[in-house]
mmCIF file of C-alpha atoms in Angstrom:
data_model
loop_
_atom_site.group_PDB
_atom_site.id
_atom_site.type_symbol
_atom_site.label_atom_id
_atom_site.label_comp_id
_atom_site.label_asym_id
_atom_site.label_seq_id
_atom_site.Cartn_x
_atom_site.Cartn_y
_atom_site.Cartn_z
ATOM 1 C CA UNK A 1 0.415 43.936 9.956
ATOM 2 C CA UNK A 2 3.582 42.868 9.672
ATOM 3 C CA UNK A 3 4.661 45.318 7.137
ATOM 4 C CA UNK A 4 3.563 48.127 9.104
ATOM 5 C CA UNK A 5 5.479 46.729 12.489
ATOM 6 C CA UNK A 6 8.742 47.036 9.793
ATOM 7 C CA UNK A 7 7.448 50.214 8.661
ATOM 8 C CA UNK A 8 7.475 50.796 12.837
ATOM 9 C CA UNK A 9 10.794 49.858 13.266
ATOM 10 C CA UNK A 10 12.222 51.954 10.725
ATOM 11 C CA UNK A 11 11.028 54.810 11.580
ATOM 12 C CA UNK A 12 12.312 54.298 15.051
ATOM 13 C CA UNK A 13 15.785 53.590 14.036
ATOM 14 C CA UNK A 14 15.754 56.843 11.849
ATOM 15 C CA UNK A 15 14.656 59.075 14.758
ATOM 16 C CA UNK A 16 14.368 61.749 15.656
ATOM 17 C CA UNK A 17 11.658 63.187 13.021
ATOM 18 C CA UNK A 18 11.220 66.912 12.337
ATOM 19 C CA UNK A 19 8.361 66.127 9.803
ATOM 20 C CA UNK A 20 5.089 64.717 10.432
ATOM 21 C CA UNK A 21 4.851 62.146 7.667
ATOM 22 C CA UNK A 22 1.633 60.388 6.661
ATOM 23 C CA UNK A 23 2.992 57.208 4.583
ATOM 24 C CA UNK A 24 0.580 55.127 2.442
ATOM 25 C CA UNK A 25 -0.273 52.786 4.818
ATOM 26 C CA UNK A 26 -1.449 55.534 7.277
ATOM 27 C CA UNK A 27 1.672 55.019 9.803
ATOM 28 C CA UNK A 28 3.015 58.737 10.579
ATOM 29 C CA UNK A 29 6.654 59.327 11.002
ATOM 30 C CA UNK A 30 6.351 61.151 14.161
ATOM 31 C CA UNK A 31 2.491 61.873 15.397
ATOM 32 C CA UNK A 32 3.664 63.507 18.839
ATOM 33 C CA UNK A 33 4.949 66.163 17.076
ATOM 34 C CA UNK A 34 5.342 69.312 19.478
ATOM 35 C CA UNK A 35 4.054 71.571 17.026
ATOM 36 C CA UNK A 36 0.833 69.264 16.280
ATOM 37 C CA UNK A 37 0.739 67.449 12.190
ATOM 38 C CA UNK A 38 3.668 69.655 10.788
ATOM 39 C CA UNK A 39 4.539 70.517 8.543
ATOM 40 C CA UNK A 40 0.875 69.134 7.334
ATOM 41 C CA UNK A 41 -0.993 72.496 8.483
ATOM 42 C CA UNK A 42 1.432 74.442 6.837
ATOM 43 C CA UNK A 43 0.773 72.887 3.670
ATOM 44 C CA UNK A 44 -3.026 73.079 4.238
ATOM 45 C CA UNK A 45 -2.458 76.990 3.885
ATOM 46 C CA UNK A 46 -0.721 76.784 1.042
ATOM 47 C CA UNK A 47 -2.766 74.058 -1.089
ATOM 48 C CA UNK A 48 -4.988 76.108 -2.985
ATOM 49 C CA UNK A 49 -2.364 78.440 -3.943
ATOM 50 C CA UNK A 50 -0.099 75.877 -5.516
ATOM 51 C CA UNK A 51 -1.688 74.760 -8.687
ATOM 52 C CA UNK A 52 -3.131 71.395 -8.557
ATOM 53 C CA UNK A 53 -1.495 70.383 -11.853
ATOM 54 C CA UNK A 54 2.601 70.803 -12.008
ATOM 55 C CA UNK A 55 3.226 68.520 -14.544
ATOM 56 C CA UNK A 56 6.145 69.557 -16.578
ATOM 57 C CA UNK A 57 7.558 71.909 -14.056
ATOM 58 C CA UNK A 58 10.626 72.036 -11.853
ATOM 59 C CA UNK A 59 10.967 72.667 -8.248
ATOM 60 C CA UNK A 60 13.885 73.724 -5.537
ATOM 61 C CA UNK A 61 13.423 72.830 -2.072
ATOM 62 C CA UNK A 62 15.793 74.353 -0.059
ATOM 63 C CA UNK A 63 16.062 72.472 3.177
ATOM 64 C CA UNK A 64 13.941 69.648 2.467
ATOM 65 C CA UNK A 65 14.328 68.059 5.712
ATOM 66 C CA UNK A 66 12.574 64.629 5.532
ATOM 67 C CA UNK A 67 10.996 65.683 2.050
ATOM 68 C CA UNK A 68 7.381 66.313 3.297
ATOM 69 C CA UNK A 69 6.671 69.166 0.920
ATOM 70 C CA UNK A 70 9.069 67.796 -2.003
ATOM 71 C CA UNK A 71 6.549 64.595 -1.956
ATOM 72 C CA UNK A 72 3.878 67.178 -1.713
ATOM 73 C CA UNK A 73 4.807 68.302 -5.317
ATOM 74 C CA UNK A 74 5.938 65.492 -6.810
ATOM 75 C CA UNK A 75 2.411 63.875 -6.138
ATOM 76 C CA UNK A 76 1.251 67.343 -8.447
ATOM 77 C CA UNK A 77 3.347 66.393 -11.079
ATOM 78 C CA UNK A 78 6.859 68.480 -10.457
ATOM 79 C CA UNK A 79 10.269 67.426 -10.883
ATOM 80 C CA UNK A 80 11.570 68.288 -7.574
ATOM 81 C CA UNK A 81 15.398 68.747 -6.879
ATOM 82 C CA UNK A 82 15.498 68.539 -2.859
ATOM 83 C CA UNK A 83 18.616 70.016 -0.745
ATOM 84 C CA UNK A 84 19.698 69.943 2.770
ATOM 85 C CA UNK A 85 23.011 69.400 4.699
ATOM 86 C CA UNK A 86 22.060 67.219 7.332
ATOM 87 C CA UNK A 87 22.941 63.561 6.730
ATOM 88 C CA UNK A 88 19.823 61.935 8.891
ATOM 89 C CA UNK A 89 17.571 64.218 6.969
ATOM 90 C CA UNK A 90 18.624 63.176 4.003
ATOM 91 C CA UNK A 91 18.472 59.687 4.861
ATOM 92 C CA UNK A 92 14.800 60.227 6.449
ATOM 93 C CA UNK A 93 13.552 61.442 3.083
ATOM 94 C CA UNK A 94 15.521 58.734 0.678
ATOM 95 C CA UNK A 95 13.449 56.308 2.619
ATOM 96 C CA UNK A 96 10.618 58.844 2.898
ATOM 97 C CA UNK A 97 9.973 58.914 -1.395
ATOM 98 C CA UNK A 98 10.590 55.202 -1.690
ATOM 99 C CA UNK A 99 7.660 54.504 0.310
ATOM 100 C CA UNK A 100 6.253 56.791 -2.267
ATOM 101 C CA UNK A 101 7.559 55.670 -5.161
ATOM 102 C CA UNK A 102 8.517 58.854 -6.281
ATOM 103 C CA UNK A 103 12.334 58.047 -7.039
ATOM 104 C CA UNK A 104 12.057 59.215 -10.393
ATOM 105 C CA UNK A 105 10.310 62.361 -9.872
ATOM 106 C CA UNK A 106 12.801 63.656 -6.495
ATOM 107 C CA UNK A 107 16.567 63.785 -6.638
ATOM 108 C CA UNK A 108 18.301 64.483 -3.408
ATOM 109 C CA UNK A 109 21.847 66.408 -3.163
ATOM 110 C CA UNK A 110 23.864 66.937 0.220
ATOM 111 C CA UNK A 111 24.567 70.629 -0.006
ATOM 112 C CA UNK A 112 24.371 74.413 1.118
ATOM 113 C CA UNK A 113 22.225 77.265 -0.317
ATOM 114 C CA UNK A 114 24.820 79.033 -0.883
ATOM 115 C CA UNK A 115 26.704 76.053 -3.216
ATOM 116 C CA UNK A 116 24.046 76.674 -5.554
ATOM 117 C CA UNK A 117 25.451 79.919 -6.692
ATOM 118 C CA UNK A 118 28.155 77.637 -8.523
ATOM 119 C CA UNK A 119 25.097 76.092 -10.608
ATOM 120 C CA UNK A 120 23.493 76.989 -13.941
ATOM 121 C CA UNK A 121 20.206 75.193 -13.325
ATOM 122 C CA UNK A 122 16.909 77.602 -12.965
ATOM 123 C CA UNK A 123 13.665 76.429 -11.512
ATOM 124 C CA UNK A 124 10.232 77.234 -12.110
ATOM 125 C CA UNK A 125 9.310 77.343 -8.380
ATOM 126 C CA UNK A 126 11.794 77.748 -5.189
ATOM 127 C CA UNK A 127 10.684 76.267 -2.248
ATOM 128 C CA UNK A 128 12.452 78.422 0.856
ATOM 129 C CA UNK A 129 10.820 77.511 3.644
ATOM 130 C CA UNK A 130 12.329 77.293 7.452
ATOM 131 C CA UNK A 131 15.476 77.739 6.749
ATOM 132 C CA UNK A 132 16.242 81.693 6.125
ATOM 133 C CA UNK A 133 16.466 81.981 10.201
ATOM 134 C CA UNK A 134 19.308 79.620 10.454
ATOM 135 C CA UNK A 135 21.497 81.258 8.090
ATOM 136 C CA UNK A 136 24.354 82.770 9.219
ATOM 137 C CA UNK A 137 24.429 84.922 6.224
ATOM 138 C CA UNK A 138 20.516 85.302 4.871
ATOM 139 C CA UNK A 139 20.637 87.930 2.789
ATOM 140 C CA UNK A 140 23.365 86.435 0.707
ATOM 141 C CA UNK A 141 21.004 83.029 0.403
ATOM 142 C CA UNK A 142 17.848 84.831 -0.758
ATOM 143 C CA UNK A 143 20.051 86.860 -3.642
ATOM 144 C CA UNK A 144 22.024 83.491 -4.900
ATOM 145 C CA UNK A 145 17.655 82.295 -4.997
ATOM 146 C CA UNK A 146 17.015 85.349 -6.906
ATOM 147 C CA UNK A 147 19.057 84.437 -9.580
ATOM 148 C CA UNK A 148 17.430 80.493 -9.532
ATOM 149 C CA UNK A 149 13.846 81.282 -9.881
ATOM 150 C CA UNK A 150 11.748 82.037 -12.843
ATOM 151 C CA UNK A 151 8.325 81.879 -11.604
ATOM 152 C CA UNK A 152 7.807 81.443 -7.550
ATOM 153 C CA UNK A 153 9.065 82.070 -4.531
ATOM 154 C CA UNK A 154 7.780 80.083 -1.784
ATOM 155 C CA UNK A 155 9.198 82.084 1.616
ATOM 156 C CA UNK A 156 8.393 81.430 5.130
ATOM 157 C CA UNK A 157 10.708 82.422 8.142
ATOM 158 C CA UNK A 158 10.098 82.862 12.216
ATOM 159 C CA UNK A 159 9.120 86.855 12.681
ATOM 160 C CA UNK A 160 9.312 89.272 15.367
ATOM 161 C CA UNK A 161 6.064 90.381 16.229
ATOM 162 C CA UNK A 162 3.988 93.150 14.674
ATOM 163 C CA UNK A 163 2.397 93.730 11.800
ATOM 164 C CA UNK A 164 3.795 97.317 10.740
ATOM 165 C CA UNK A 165 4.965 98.780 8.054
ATOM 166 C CA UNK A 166 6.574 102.082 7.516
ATOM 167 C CA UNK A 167 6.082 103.932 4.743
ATOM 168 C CA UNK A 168 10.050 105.327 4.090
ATOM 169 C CA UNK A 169 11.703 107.958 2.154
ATOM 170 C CA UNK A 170 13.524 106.809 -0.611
ATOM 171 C CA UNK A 171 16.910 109.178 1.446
ATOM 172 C CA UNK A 172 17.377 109.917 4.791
ATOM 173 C CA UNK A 173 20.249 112.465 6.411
ATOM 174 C CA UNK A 174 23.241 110.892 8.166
ATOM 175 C CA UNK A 175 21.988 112.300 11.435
ATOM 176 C CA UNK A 176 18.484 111.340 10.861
ATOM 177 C CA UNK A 177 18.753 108.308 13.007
ATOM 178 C CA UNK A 178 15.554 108.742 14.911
ATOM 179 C CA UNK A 179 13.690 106.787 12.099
ATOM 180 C CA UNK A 180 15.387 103.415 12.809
ATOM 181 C CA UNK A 181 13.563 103.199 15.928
ATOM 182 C CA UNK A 182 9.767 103.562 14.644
ATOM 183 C CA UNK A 183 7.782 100.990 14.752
ATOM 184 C CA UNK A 184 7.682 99.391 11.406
ATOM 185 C CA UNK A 185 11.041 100.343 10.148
ATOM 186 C CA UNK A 186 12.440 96.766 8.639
ATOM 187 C CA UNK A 187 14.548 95.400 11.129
ATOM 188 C CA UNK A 188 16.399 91.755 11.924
ATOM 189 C CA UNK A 189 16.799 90.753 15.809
ATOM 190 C CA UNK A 190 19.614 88.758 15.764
ATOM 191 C CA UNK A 191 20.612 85.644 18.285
ATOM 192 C CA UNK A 192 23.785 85.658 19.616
ATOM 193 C CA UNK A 193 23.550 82.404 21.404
ATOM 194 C CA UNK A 194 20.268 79.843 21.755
ATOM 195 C CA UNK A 195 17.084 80.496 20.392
ATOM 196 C CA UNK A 196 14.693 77.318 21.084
ATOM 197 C CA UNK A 197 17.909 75.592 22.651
ATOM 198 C CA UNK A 198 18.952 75.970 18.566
ATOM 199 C CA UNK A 199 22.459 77.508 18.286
ATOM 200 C CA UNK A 200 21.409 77.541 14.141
ATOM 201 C CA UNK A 201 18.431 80.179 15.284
ATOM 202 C CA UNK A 202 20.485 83.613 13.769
ATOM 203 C CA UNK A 203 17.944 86.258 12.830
ATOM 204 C CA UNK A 204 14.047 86.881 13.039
ATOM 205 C CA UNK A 205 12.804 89.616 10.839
ATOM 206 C CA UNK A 206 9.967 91.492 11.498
ATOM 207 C CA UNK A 207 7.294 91.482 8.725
ATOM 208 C CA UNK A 208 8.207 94.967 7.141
ATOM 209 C CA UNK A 209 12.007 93.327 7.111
ATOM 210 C CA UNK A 210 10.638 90.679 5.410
ATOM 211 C CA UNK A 211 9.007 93.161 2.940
ATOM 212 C CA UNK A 212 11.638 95.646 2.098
ATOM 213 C CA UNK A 213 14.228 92.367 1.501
ATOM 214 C CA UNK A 214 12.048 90.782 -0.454
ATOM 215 C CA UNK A 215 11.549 93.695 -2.947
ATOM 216 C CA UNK A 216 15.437 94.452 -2.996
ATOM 217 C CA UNK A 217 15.673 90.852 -4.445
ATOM 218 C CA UNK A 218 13.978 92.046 -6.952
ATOM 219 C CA UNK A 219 10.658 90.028 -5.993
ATOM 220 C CA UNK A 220 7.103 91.090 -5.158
ATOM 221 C CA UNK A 221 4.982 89.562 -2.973
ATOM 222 C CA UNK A 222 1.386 87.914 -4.478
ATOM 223 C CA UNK A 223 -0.113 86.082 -1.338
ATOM 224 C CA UNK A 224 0.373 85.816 2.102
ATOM 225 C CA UNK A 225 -1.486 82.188 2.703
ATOM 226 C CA UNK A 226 -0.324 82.485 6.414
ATOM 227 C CA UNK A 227 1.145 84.706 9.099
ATOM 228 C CA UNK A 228 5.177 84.048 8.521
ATOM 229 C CA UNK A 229 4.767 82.539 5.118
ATOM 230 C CA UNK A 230 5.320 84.966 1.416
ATOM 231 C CA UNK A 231 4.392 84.134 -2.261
ATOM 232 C CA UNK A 232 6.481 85.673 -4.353
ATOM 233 C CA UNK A 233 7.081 86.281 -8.138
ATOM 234 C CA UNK A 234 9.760 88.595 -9.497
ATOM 235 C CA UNK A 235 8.703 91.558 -10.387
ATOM 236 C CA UNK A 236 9.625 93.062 -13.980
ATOM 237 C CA UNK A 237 9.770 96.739 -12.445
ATOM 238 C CA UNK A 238 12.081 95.930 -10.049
ATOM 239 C CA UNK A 239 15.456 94.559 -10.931
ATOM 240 C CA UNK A 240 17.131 92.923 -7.827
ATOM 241 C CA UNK A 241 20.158 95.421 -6.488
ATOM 242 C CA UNK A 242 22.426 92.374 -6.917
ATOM 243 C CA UNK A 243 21.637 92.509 -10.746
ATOM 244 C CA UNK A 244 22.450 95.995 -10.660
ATOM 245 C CA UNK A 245 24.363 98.287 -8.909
ATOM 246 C CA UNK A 246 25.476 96.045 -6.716
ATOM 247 C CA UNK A 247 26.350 93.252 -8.242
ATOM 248 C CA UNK A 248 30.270 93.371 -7.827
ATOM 249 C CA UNK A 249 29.697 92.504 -4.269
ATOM 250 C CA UNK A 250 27.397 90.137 -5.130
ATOM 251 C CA UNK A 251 29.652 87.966 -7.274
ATOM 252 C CA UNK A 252 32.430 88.807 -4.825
ATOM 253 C CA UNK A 253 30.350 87.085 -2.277
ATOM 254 C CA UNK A 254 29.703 83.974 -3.977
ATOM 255 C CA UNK A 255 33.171 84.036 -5.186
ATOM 256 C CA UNK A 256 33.162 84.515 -9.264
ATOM 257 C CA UNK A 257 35.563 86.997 -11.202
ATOM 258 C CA UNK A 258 33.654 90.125 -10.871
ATOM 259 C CA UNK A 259 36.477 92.306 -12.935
ATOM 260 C CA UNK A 260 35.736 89.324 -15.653
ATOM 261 C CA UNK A 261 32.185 89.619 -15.663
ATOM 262 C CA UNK A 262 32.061 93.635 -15.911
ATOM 263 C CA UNK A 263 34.916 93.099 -18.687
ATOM 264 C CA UNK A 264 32.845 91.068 -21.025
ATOM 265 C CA UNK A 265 30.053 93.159 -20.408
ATOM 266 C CA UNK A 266 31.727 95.817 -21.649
ATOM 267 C CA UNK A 267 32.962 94.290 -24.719
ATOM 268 C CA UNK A 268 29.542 93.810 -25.769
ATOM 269 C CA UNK A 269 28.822 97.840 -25.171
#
């Protein structure tokens, strides 16, 4: 009893919780969750997806939060790196995997999605989940995770409603403008203020958006466990645009030497 009063107490000074944690002694970290056991039900979509065993593989979650789904894997057997910016989060999910005792199997870093562009490391899955919306620049984010995974993909995002797609040409005529207003066409709403009372709420896709990004990442999609949520794997046949064509803008963007890179290149030509 006592322990779980302390347990209590902490979690009380280290509110306000986003995630819905069930520690080992049954306490939760916030059970009047507005959204009901989240991220639990989330999770509960995904689990027979996500192999059982993950022993020997590693893991990116981007925005980690209080480390719900990082603990998630780690229980499975995955060496999980776990990022966010915010400093309570962060704090919440130190605490979090200590209850756990899964110190050795999570490492925490204080950083952006987009600081990861500056990095070598690869991963064998890429959690990306909740956070795409509150980028101010998403698109960038999802090609700098292009480049980090080798196996999975693990998208979800808030949508715009609707379910359809629209089957496009590969070329349209300058003045063929019409098109961009069928139903289906990909398209982002974006949020110039509050969204939520969030000022972080910038875009929601609609699920053909979604889609068509997704594929110019160079990624196909292999489930779709629930309504907003993707699993992806990159696709062979389909060589992300920022690997390609356009990758001058792409290294531009995260800012590395671009006249360098094409230089080497060509030496080796």
């Amino acid at each position: 009893m006592a322990a779980s009063n302390e347990i209590k107490r902490k979690i009380a000074e280290m509110s306000p919780w986003f995630h819905n944690i069930h520690l080992p002694d049954g306490t939760q970290s916030a059970p009047d969750h507005f959204l009901g056991d989240f991220p639990a039900f989330k999770w509960r979509e995904m689990d027979k997806i996500i192999p059982e065993d993950l022993s020997g593989l590693t893991v990116l979650d981007v925005g980690c939060n209080a480390g719900f789904y990082s603990i998630e894997l780690a229980k499975r057997g995955a060496h999980v790196t776990a990022i966010d910016l915010d400093t309570l989060y962060l704090k919440q999910a130190e605490w979090i995997i200590g209850q756990f005792g899964l110190e050795n199997k999570i490492t925490l870093r204080q950083q952006q999605v987009y600081d990861l562009a500056q990095e070598d490391e690869t991963y064998d899955i890429v959690w990306f989940m909740g956070v795409f919306y509150h980028l101010r620049y998403p698109l960038l984010a999802l090609d700098i995770l292009t480049q980090k995974t080798l196996d999975k993909l693990i998208f979800q995002t808030l949508t715009v409603p609707g379910e359809e797609v629209l089957e496009s040409a590969e070329n349209y005529d300058l003045h063929d403008r019409n098109m961009l207003l069928e139903q289906g066409w990909p398209k982002m709403a974006f949020i110039e203020h509050q969204f939520n009372n969030d000022p972080t709420n910038w875009w929601f896709a609609n699920h053909s958006c979604i889609e068509a990004m997704l594929r110019s990442c160079g990624f196909k999609v292999t489930h779709r466990p629930g309504k907003e949520t993707y699993i992806c794997e990159p696709d062979p046949k389909n060589r992300s645009v920022s690997r390609g064509w356009n990758e001058s803008e792409y290294l531009s963007a995260i800012n590395k030497n671009w006249e360098e890179t094409y230089q080497k290149k060509t030496e080796h030509i």
